[in-house]
Short mmCIF file of C-alpha atoms in Angstrom, two decimals:
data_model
loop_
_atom_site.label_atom_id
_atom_site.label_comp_id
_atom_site.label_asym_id
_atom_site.label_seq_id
_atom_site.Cartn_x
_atom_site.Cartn_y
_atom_site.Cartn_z
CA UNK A 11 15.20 42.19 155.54
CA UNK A 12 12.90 43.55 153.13
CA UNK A 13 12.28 47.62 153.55
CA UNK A 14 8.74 47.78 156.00
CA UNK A 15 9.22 44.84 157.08
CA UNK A 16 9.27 43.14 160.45
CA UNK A 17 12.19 41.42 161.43
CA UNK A 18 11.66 37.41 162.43
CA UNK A 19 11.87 34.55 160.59
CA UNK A 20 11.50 33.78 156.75
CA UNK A 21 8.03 32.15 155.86
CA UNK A 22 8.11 28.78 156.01
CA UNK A 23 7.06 26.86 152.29
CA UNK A 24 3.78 25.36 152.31
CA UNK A 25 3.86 21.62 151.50
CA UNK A 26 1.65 19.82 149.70
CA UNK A 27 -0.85 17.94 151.92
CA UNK A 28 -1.22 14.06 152.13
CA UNK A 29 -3.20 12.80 149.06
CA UNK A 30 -2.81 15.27 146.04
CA UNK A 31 -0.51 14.42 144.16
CA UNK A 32 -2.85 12.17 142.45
CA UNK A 33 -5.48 14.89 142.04
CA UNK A 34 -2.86 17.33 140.29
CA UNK A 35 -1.73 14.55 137.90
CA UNK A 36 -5.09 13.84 136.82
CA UNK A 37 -6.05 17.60 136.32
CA UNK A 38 -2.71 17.92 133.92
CA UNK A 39 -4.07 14.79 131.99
CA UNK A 40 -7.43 16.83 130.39
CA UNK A 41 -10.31 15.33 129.65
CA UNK A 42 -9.07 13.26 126.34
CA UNK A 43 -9.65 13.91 122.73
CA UNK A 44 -13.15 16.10 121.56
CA UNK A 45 -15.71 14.49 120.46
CA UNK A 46 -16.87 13.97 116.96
CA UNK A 47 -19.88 16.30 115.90
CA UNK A 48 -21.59 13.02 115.30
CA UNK A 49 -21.90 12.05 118.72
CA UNK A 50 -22.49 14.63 120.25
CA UNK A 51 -26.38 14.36 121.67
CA UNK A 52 -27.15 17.42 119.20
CA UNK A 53 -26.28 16.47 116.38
CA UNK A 54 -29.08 14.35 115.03
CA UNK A 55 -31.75 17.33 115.90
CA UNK A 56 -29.69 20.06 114.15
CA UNK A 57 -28.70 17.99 110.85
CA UNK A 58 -32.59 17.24 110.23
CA UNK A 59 -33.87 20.90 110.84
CA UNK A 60 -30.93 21.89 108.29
CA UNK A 61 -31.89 19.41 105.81
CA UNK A 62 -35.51 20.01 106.19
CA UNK A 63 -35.03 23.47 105.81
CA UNK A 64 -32.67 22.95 102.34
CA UNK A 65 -35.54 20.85 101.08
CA UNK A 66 -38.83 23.34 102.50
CA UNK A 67 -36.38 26.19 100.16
CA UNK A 68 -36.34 23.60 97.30
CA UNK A 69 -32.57 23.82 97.09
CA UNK A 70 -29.48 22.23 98.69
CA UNK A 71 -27.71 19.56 97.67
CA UNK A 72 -26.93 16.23 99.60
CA UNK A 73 -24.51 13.71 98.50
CA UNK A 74 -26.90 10.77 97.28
CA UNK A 75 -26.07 7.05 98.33
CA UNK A 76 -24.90 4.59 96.36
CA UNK A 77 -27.05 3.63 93.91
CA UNK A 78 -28.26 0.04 93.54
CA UNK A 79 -29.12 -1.68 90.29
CA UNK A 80 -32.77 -1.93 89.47
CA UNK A 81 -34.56 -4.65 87.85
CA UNK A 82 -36.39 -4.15 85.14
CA UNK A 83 -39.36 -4.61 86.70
CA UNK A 84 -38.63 -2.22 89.73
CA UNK A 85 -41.17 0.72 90.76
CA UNK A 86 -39.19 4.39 90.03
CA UNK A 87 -40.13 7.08 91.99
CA UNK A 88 -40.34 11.06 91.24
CA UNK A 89 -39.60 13.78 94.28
CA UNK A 90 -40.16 17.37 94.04
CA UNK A 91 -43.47 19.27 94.57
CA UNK A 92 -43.58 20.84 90.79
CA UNK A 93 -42.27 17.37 89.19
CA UNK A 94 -45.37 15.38 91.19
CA UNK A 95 -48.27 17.57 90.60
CA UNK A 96 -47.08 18.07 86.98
CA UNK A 97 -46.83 14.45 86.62
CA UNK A 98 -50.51 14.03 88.43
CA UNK A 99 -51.52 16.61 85.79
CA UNK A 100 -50.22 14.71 82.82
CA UNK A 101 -51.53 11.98 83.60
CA UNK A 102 -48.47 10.09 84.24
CA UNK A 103 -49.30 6.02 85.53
CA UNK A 104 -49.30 5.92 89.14
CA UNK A 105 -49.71 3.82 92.16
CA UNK A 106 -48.47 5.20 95.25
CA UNK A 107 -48.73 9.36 96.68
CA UNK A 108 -45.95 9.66 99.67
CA UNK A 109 -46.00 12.81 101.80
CA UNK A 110 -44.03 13.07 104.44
CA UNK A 111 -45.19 13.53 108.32
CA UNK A 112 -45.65 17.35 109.08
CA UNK A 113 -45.01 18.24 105.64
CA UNK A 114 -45.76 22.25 105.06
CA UNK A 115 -48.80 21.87 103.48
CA UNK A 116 -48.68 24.14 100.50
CA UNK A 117 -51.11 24.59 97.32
CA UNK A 118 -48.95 21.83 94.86
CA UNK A 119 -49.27 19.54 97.96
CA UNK A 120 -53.11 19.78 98.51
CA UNK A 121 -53.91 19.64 94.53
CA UNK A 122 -51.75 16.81 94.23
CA UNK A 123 -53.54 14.61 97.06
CA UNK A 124 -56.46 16.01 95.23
CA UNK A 125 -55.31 14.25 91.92
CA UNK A 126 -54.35 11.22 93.38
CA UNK A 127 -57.50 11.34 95.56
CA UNK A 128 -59.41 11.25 92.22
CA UNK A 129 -57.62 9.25 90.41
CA UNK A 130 -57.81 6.69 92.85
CA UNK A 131 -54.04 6.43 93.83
CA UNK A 132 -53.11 5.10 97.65
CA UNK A 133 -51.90 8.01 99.94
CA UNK A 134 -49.30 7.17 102.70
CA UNK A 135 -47.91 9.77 105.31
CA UNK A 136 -44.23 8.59 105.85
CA UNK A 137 -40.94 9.89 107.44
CA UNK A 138 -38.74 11.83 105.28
CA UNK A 139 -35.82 8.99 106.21
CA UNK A 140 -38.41 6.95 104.02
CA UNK A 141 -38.55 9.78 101.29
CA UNK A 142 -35.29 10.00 101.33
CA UNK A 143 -34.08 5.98 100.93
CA UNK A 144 -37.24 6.25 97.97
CA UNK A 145 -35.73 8.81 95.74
CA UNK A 146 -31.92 7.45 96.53
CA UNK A 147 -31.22 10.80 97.65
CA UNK A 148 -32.67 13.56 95.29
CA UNK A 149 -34.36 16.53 97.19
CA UNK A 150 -38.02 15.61 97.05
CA UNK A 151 -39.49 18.43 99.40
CA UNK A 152 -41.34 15.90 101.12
CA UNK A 153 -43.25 14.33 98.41
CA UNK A 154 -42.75 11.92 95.92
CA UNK A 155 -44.90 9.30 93.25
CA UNK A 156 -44.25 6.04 92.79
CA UNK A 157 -45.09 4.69 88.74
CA UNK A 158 -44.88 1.85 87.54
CA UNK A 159 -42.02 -0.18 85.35
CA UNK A 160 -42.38 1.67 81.92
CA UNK A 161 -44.02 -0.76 79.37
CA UNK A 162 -41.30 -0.29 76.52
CA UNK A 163 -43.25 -0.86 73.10
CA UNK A 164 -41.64 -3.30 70.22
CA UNK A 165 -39.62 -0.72 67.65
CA UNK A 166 -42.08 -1.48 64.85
CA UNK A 167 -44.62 -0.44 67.18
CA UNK A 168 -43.28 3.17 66.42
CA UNK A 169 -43.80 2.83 62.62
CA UNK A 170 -47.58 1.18 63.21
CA UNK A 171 -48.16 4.42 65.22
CA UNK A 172 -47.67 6.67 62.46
CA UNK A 173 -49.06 4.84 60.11
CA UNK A 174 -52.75 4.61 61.96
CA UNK A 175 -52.35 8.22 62.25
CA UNK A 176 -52.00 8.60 58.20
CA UNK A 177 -48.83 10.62 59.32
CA UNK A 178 -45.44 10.55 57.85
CA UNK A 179 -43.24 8.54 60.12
CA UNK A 180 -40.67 10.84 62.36
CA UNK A 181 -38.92 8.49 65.32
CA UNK A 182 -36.16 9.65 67.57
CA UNK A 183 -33.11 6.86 68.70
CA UNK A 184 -30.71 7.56 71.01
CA UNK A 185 -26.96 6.36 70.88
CA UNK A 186 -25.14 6.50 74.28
CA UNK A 187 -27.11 8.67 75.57
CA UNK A 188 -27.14 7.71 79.55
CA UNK A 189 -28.33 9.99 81.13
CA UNK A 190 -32.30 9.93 81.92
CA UNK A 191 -32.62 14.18 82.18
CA UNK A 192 -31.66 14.30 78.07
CA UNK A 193 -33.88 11.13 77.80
CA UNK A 194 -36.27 13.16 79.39
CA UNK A 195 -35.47 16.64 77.64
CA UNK A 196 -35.68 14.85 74.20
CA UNK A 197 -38.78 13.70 74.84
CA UNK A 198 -40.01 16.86 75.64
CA UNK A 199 -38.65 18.32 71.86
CA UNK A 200 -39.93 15.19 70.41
CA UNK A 201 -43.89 15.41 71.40
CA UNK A 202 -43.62 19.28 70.77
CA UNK A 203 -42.56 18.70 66.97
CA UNK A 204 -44.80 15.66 66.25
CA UNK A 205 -41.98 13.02 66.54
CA UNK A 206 -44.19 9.11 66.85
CA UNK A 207 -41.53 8.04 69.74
CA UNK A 208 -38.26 7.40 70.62
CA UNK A 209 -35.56 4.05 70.27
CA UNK A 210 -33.20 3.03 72.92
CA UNK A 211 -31.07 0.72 73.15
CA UNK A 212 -31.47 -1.82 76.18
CA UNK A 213 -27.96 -1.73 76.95
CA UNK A 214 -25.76 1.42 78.39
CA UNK A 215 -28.36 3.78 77.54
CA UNK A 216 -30.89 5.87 79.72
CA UNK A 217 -34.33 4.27 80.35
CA UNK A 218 -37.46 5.90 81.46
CA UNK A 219 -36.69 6.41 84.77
CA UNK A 220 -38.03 8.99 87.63
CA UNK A 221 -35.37 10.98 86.20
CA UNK A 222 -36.30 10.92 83.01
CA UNK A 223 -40.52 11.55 83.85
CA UNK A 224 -39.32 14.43 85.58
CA UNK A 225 -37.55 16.35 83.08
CA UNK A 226 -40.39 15.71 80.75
CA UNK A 227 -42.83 17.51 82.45
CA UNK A 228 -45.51 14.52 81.75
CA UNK A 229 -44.88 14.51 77.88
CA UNK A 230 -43.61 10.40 78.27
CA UNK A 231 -47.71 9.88 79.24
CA UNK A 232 -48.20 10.45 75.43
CA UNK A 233 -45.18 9.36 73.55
CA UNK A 234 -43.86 5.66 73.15
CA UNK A 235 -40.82 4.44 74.01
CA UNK A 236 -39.60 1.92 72.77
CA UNK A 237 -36.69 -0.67 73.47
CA UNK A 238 -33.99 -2.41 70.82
CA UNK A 239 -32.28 -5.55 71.75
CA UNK A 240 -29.61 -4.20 69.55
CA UNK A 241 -29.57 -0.87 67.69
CA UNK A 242 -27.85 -1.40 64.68
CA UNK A 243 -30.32 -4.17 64.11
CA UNK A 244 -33.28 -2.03 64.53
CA UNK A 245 -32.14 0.49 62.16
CA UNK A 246 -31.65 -1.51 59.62
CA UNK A 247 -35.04 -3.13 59.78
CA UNK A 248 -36.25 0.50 59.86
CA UNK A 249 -34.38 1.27 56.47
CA UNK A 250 -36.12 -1.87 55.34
CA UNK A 251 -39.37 -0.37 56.11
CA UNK A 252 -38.25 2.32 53.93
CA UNK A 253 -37.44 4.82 56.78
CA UNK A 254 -34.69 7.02 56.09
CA UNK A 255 -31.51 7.22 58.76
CA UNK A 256 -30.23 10.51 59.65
CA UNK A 257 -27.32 10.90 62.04
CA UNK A 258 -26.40 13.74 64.39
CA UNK A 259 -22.64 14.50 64.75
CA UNK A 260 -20.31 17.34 65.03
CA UNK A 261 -18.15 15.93 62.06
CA UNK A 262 -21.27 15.18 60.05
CA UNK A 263 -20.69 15.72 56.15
CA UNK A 264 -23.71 18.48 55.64
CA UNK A 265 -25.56 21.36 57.50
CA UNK A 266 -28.78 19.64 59.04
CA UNK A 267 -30.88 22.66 57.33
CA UNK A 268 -29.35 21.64 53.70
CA UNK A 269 -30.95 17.88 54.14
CA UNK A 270 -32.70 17.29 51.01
CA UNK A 271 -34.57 14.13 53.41
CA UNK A 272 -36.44 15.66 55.91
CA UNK A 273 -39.92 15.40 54.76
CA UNK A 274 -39.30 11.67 54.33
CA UNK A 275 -40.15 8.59 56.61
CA UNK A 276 -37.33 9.36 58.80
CA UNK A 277 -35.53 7.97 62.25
CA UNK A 278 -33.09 11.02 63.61
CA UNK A 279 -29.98 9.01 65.66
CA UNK A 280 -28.95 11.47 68.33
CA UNK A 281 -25.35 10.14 70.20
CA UNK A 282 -23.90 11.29 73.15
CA UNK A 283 -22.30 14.30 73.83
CA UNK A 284 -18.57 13.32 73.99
CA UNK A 285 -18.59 10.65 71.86
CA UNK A 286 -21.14 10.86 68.82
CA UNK A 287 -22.25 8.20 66.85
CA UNK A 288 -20.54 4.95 67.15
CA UNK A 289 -19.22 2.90 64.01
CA UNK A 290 -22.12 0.53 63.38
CA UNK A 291 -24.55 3.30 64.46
CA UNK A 292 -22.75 5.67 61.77
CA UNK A 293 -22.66 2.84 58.72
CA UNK A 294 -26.50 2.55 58.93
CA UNK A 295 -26.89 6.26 58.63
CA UNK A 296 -28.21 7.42 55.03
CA UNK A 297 -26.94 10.85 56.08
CA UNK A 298 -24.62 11.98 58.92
CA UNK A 299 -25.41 15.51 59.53
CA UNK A 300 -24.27 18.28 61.91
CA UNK A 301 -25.40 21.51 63.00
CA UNK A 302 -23.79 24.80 62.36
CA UNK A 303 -22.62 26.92 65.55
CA UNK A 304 -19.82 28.98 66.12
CA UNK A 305 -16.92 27.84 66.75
CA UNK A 306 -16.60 28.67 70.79
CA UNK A 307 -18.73 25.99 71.48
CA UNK A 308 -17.75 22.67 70.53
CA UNK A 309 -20.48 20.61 71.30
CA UNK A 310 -24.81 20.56 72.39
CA UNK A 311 -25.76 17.93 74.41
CA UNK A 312 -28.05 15.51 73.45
CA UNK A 313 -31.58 17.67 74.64
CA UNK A 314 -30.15 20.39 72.71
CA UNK A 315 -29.23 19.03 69.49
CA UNK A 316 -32.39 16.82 69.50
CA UNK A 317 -34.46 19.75 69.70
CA UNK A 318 -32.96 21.72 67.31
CA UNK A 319 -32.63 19.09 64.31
CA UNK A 320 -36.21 18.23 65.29
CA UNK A 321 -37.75 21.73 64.84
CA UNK A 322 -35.76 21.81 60.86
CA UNK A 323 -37.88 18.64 60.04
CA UNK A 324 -40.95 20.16 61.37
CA UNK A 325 -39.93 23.38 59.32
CA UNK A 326 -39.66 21.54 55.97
CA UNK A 327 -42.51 19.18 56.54
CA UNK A 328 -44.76 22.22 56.53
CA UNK A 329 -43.52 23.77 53.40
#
Protein backbone atom coordinates (compact mmCIF):
# COMPACT_ATOMS: atom_id res chain seq x y z
CA UNK A 1 0.00 0.00 0.00
CA UNK A 2 1.42 3.12 -1.09
CA UNK A 3 2.01 5.84 1.97
CA UNK A 4 -1.58 8.21 1.82
CA UNK A 5 -3.16 5.92 0.30
CA UNK A 6 -6.50 4.19 0.67
CA UNK A 7 -6.54 0.68 1.04
CA UNK A 8 -8.82 -1.40 -1.76
CA UNK A 9 -8.03 -2.80 -4.76
CA UNK A 10 -5.18 -2.11 -7.38
CA UNK A 11 -6.45 -0.10 -10.52
CA UNK A 12 -7.55 -2.11 -12.99
CA UNK A 13 -5.45 -1.57 -16.72
CA UNK A 14 -7.38 0.18 -19.22
CA UNK A 15 -7.78 -1.84 -22.45
CA UNK A 16 -7.78 -0.73 -25.63
CA UNK A 17 -11.32 -0.29 -27.02
CA UNK A 18 -12.82 -2.25 -30.05
CA UNK A 19 -11.49 -0.74 -33.34
CA UNK A 20 -8.02 1.01 -32.77
CA UNK A 21 -5.67 -0.89 -33.38
CA UNK A 22 -5.93 0.05 -36.92
CA UNK A 23 -5.94 3.77 -36.14
CA UNK A 24 -2.57 3.46 -34.03
CA UNK A 25 -0.88 1.50 -36.86
CA UNK A 26 -1.67 4.00 -39.33
CA UNK A 27 -0.55 7.00 -37.10
CA UNK A 28 3.05 5.05 -36.63
CA UNK A 29 3.14 4.76 -40.55
CA UNK A 30 3.62 8.93 -41.17
CA UNK A 31 2.51 10.52 -43.87
CA UNK A 32 5.24 9.07 -46.57
CA UNK A 33 8.22 10.68 -48.08
CA UNK A 34 8.31 14.95 -48.43
CA UNK A 35 7.63 16.31 -51.27
CA UNK A 36 9.92 17.69 -53.87
CA UNK A 37 10.17 21.63 -53.86
CA UNK A 38 8.93 21.25 -57.37
CA UNK A 39 5.62 20.21 -56.57
CA UNK A 40 4.84 21.82 -54.09
CA UNK A 41 1.83 24.44 -55.22
CA UNK A 42 4.49 27.33 -54.41
CA UNK A 43 6.98 26.70 -56.16
CA UNK A 44 6.24 28.01 -59.61
CA UNK A 45 5.21 31.64 -58.01
CA UNK A 46 8.43 31.93 -55.92
CA UNK A 47 11.03 30.68 -58.71
CA UNK A 48 9.60 33.47 -61.21
CA UNK A 49 9.61 36.44 -58.64
CA UNK A 50 13.36 35.22 -57.91
CA UNK A 51 14.29 35.10 -61.42
CA UNK A 52 12.54 38.24 -62.29
CA UNK A 53 14.11 39.91 -59.62
CA UNK A 54 17.94 38.48 -60.73
CA UNK A 55 17.10 39.84 -64.16
CA UNK A 56 15.19 43.56 -62.93
CA UNK A 57 19.10 43.75 -60.87
CA UNK A 58 20.76 42.85 -64.24
CA UNK A 59 22.68 40.03 -62.60
CA UNK A 60 22.23 36.33 -61.75
CA UNK A 61 23.07 33.62 -63.55
CA UNK A 62 20.79 30.69 -64.84
CA UNK A 63 22.04 27.57 -66.29
CA UNK A 64 21.13 28.06 -70.14
CA UNK A 65 19.49 25.06 -72.13
CA UNK A 66 20.95 23.16 -74.49
CA UNK A 67 21.78 24.84 -77.32
CA UNK A 68 20.47 23.84 -80.75
CA UNK A 69 22.32 24.24 -84.03
CA UNK A 70 21.32 27.17 -86.14
CA UNK A 71 21.09 27.39 -89.76
CA UNK A 72 22.71 29.71 -91.47
CA UNK A 73 19.94 31.47 -92.29
CA UNK A 74 18.41 31.59 -88.67
CA UNK A 75 17.29 35.07 -86.97
CA UNK A 76 19.89 35.74 -83.70
CA UNK A 77 18.62 37.60 -81.07
CA UNK A 78 20.35 40.19 -78.47
CA UNK A 79 18.93 40.50 -74.59
CA UNK A 80 19.95 43.03 -72.19
CA UNK A 81 18.61 46.63 -71.86
CA UNK A 82 22.22 48.43 -72.55
CA UNK A 83 23.11 45.76 -75.45
CA UNK A 84 19.45 46.65 -77.28
CA UNK A 85 19.32 50.33 -77.10
CA UNK A 86 23.06 50.44 -78.01
CA UNK A 87 22.39 48.27 -80.85
CA UNK A 88 19.10 50.56 -81.81
CA UNK A 89 21.65 53.40 -81.55
CA UNK A 90 24.18 51.92 -83.92
CA UNK A 91 22.12 51.23 -86.18
CA UNK A 92 22.37 47.60 -86.03
CA UNK A 93 19.69 45.66 -88.86
CA UNK A 94 16.61 44.83 -87.18
CA UNK A 95 13.25 43.30 -87.47
CA UNK A 96 11.61 42.44 -84.38
CA UNK A 97 11.53 44.71 -80.61
CA UNK A 98 10.32 42.03 -77.75
CA UNK A 99 9.44 43.41 -74.32
CA UNK A 100 8.17 41.42 -72.01
CA UNK A 101 4.51 41.76 -70.24
CA UNK A 102 4.80 44.14 -67.12
CA UNK A 103 8.26 44.88 -67.86
CA UNK A 104 9.62 47.88 -65.39
CA UNK A 105 9.49 50.42 -67.73
CA UNK A 106 12.74 52.26 -67.40
CA UNK A 107 14.48 55.13 -69.62
CA UNK A 108 16.70 52.37 -72.04
CA UNK A 109 13.25 50.65 -72.41
CA UNK A 110 11.16 53.73 -73.55
CA UNK A 111 14.12 55.13 -75.94
CA UNK A 112 14.48 51.87 -77.36
CA UNK A 113 10.64 51.43 -78.40
CA UNK A 114 11.31 54.94 -79.44
CA UNK A 115 14.09 53.74 -81.94
CA UNK A 116 12.38 50.94 -83.14
CA UNK A 117 9.17 53.04 -83.29
CA UNK A 118 11.11 55.21 -85.79
CA UNK A 119 12.84 53.05 -87.46
CA UNK A 120 9.93 51.22 -88.31
CA UNK A 121 10.70 47.87 -86.46
CA UNK A 122 7.49 45.55 -85.21
CA UNK A 123 6.96 45.75 -81.36
CA UNK A 124 5.54 42.62 -79.57
CA UNK A 125 4.72 42.43 -75.72
CA UNK A 126 5.55 38.73 -74.83
CA UNK A 127 6.05 36.52 -71.68
CA UNK A 128 9.43 36.33 -70.34
CA UNK A 129 9.09 32.20 -70.85
CA UNK A 130 9.19 33.56 -74.56
CA UNK A 131 12.28 35.88 -73.79
CA UNK A 132 13.76 33.41 -72.24
CA UNK A 133 13.43 30.25 -75.01
CA UNK A 134 14.61 33.54 -77.57
CA UNK A 135 17.93 34.28 -76.07
CA UNK A 136 18.54 30.32 -75.14
CA UNK A 137 18.91 31.42 -71.73
CA UNK A 138 21.09 34.66 -71.38
CA UNK A 139 19.62 37.28 -68.88
CA UNK A 140 17.83 39.69 -71.18
CA UNK A 141 16.04 41.96 -68.48
CA UNK A 142 13.01 41.62 -70.34
CA UNK A 143 13.98 42.82 -73.67
CA UNK A 144 15.58 41.58 -76.53
CA UNK A 145 16.10 42.37 -80.74
CA UNK A 146 15.81 40.10 -83.19
CA UNK A 147 18.45 40.87 -86.56
CA UNK A 148 18.71 39.34 -89.23
CA UNK A 149 21.22 36.39 -90.68
CA UNK A 150 24.52 38.47 -91.08
CA UNK A 151 25.21 38.94 -94.88
CA UNK A 152 28.97 37.66 -94.79
CA UNK A 153 30.82 39.61 -97.70
CA UNK A 154 33.24 37.57 -100.32
CA UNK A 155 37.08 38.00 -98.75
CA UNK A 156 38.12 40.11 -101.74
CA UNK A 157 35.33 42.22 -100.85
CA UNK A 158 37.66 43.37 -97.90
CA UNK A 159 40.53 44.42 -100.24
CA UNK A 160 37.86 46.34 -102.79
CA UNK A 161 36.88 48.21 -99.57
CA UNK A 162 40.10 49.71 -99.00
CA UNK A 163 40.92 50.27 -102.13
CA UNK A 164 37.65 52.67 -102.93
CA UNK A 165 38.66 54.34 -99.85
CA UNK A 166 42.35 55.16 -101.40
CA UNK A 167 43.41 53.55 -97.99
CA UNK A 168 46.14 51.14 -97.35
CA UNK A 169 44.60 47.75 -96.86
CA UNK A 170 44.54 46.55 -92.93
CA UNK A 171 42.11 43.18 -92.55
CA UNK A 172 41.78 41.17 -89.41
CA UNK A 173 41.35 36.92 -89.72
CA UNK A 174 40.67 34.92 -87.06
CA UNK A 175 42.08 31.28 -86.48
CA UNK A 176 40.06 29.19 -83.95
CA UNK A 177 38.75 31.71 -82.47
CA UNK A 178 35.08 30.33 -81.28
CA UNK A 179 33.90 32.23 -79.25
CA UNK A 180 31.46 35.18 -80.56
CA UNK A 181 32.36 37.79 -77.31
CA UNK A 182 36.30 37.98 -78.83
CA UNK A 183 34.60 37.99 -82.32
CA UNK A 184 32.80 40.71 -80.98
CA UNK A 185 35.67 42.43 -78.84
CA UNK A 186 37.95 42.32 -81.98
CA UNK A 187 35.69 43.99 -83.84
CA UNK A 188 35.41 46.59 -81.54
CA UNK A 189 39.64 47.15 -81.71
CA UNK A 190 39.36 46.70 -85.35
CA UNK A 191 36.84 49.75 -86.34
CA UNK A 192 38.65 51.88 -83.58
CA UNK A 193 42.15 51.52 -85.44
CA UNK A 194 40.85 51.73 -89.06
CA UNK A 195 41.08 47.92 -89.76
CA UNK A 196 38.67 47.39 -93.52
CA UNK A 197 37.08 44.04 -91.82
CA UNK A 198 37.60 40.89 -90.52
CA UNK A 199 38.09 36.92 -92.13
CA UNK A 200 36.60 33.90 -90.63
CA UNK A 201 36.66 30.84 -91.40
CA UNK A 202 33.16 29.06 -92.02
CA UNK A 203 34.09 26.16 -90.11
CA UNK A 204 34.79 25.90 -86.08
CA UNK A 205 35.07 29.49 -85.78
CA UNK A 206 32.73 32.22 -84.16
CA UNK A 207 30.19 33.91 -86.51
CA UNK A 208 28.34 37.08 -86.02
CA UNK A 209 26.05 36.04 -83.68
CA UNK A 210 23.81 37.96 -80.87
CA UNK A 211 26.79 37.29 -78.93
CA UNK A 212 29.06 38.68 -80.94
CA UNK A 213 26.66 42.20 -81.79
CA UNK A 214 26.60 42.51 -78.25
CA UNK A 215 30.07 42.74 -77.26
CA UNK A 216 30.58 45.13 -80.08
CA UNK A 217 28.60 47.73 -78.88
CA UNK A 218 27.11 48.30 -82.63
CA UNK A 219 30.66 48.64 -84.27
CA UNK A 220 29.66 45.21 -86.70
CA UNK A 221 26.86 47.95 -88.33
CA UNK A 222 30.03 49.48 -89.96
CA UNK A 223 32.64 46.88 -90.46
CA UNK A 224 32.46 43.80 -92.94
CA UNK A 225 32.72 40.51 -92.19
CA UNK A 226 33.55 38.38 -94.22
CA UNK A 227 33.48 34.44 -94.65
CA UNK A 228 36.39 31.88 -96.15
CA UNK A 229 35.42 28.53 -97.39
CA UNK A 230 38.87 27.66 -96.32
CA UNK A 231 41.46 29.92 -94.67
CA UNK A 232 44.60 28.90 -95.83
CA UNK A 233 43.16 29.41 -99.26
CA UNK A 234 42.13 32.89 -98.64
CA UNK A 235 45.39 33.93 -97.41
CA UNK A 236 47.16 32.94 -99.98
CA UNK A 237 45.03 34.68 -102.55
CA UNK A 238 45.52 37.69 -100.24
CA UNK A 239 49.44 37.37 -100.53
CA UNK A 240 48.68 37.21 -104.21
CA UNK A 241 47.04 40.47 -104.04
CA UNK A 242 50.18 41.59 -102.58
CA UNK A 243 48.88 41.76 -98.93
CA UNK A 244 51.35 40.97 -96.44
CA UNK A 245 50.56 37.99 -93.66
CA UNK A 246 51.36 38.65 -90.16
CA UNK A 247 50.75 36.06 -87.49
CA UNK A 248 50.02 36.44 -83.78
CA UNK A 249 51.62 33.80 -81.45
CA UNK A 250 53.26 33.51 -78.16
CA UNK A 251 56.30 31.64 -79.80
CA UNK A 252 56.40 34.12 -82.66
CA UNK A 253 60.11 34.80 -83.92
CA UNK A 254 60.02 38.88 -83.31
CA UNK A 255 58.49 41.59 -80.96
CA UNK A 256 55.25 42.84 -82.87
CA UNK A 257 56.67 46.59 -82.26
CA UNK A 258 60.11 45.58 -84.19
CA UNK A 259 57.90 44.61 -87.53
CA UNK A 260 59.58 46.34 -90.24
CA UNK A 261 55.78 45.51 -92.26
CA UNK A 262 53.31 47.32 -90.64
CA UNK A 263 52.65 50.18 -92.85
CA UNK A 264 52.17 47.65 -95.66
CA UNK A 265 48.96 46.09 -97.26
CA UNK A 266 48.58 43.82 -94.42
CA UNK A 267 46.05 40.86 -93.04
CA UNK A 268 46.89 40.36 -89.03
CA UNK A 269 45.94 36.31 -88.26
CA UNK A 270 44.88 36.32 -84.64
CA UNK A 271 44.51 32.30 -83.25
CA UNK A 272 43.00 31.17 -80.32
CA UNK A 273 44.04 31.47 -77.02
CA UNK A 274 45.26 27.92 -76.13
CA UNK A 275 46.25 26.87 -79.23
CA UNK A 276 47.75 29.67 -81.61
CA UNK A 277 48.13 29.46 -85.08
CA UNK A 278 47.67 26.19 -86.71
CA UNK A 279 50.29 24.65 -89.27
CA UNK A 280 48.82 25.74 -92.60
CA UNK A 281 47.65 29.01 -90.97
CA UNK A 282 51.44 29.51 -89.72
CA UNK A 283 53.21 28.49 -93.34
CA UNK A 284 51.24 31.32 -95.06
CA UNK A 285 52.43 33.81 -92.53
CA UNK A 286 55.23 36.28 -93.95
CA UNK A 287 55.94 37.01 -90.29
CA UNK A 288 54.91 35.20 -87.07
CA UNK A 289 55.10 37.70 -84.39
CA UNK A 290 54.42 37.87 -80.63
CA UNK A 291 53.96 40.36 -78.09
CA UNK A 292 56.20 41.10 -75.21
CA UNK A 293 54.66 40.69 -71.54
CA UNK A 294 56.03 39.52 -68.52
CA UNK A 295 56.46 36.43 -67.87
CA UNK A 296 53.43 35.79 -65.12
CA UNK A 297 51.10 35.80 -67.73
CA UNK A 298 51.34 33.33 -70.33
CA UNK A 299 48.87 34.16 -72.66
CA UNK A 300 46.01 37.34 -73.97
CA UNK A 301 43.10 36.16 -75.39
CA UNK A 302 42.17 36.80 -78.67
CA UNK A 303 40.24 40.58 -77.89
CA UNK A 304 43.32 41.41 -76.16
CA UNK A 305 46.04 40.59 -78.41
CA UNK A 306 43.97 41.84 -81.41
CA UNK A 307 43.76 45.10 -79.93
CA UNK A 308 47.03 45.56 -78.97
CA UNK A 309 48.92 44.44 -82.31
CA UNK A 310 46.25 46.58 -83.98
CA UNK A 311 47.00 49.89 -82.16
CA UNK A 312 51.26 49.22 -83.23
CA UNK A 313 50.06 49.27 -86.94
CA UNK A 314 48.03 52.28 -86.40
CA UNK A 315 51.18 53.75 -84.51
CA UNK A 316 53.58 53.21 -87.45
CA UNK A 317 51.13 54.01 -90.17
CA UNK A 318 51.05 57.52 -88.78
CA UNK A 319 54.71 58.09 -88.61
Amino acid sequence: MAAGGKPGRPAKKKSPTKGTGGQRRRGLEGRGATPPAEMRHWYKDKARAERVAREEQGGGTRRAPARTRRSDDAPEYIGGRNPVLEALQAGVPASVLYVAHRVDNDDRVRDSVKIAADRGIALMEVTRDKLDRLTEGAVHQGVALQIPAYDYAHPAELVELARDAAETPLIVALDGVTDPRNLGAIARSATAFGAHGLLVPSRRSAGVTGGAWKTSAGTLATLRVARAANLTAALREYRDEGLFVIGLDGAGDAEIGDVDLLAEPLVVVVGSEGKGLSRLVREQCDVVARIPMRAAAESLNAGVAAGVTLYEVARHRRR
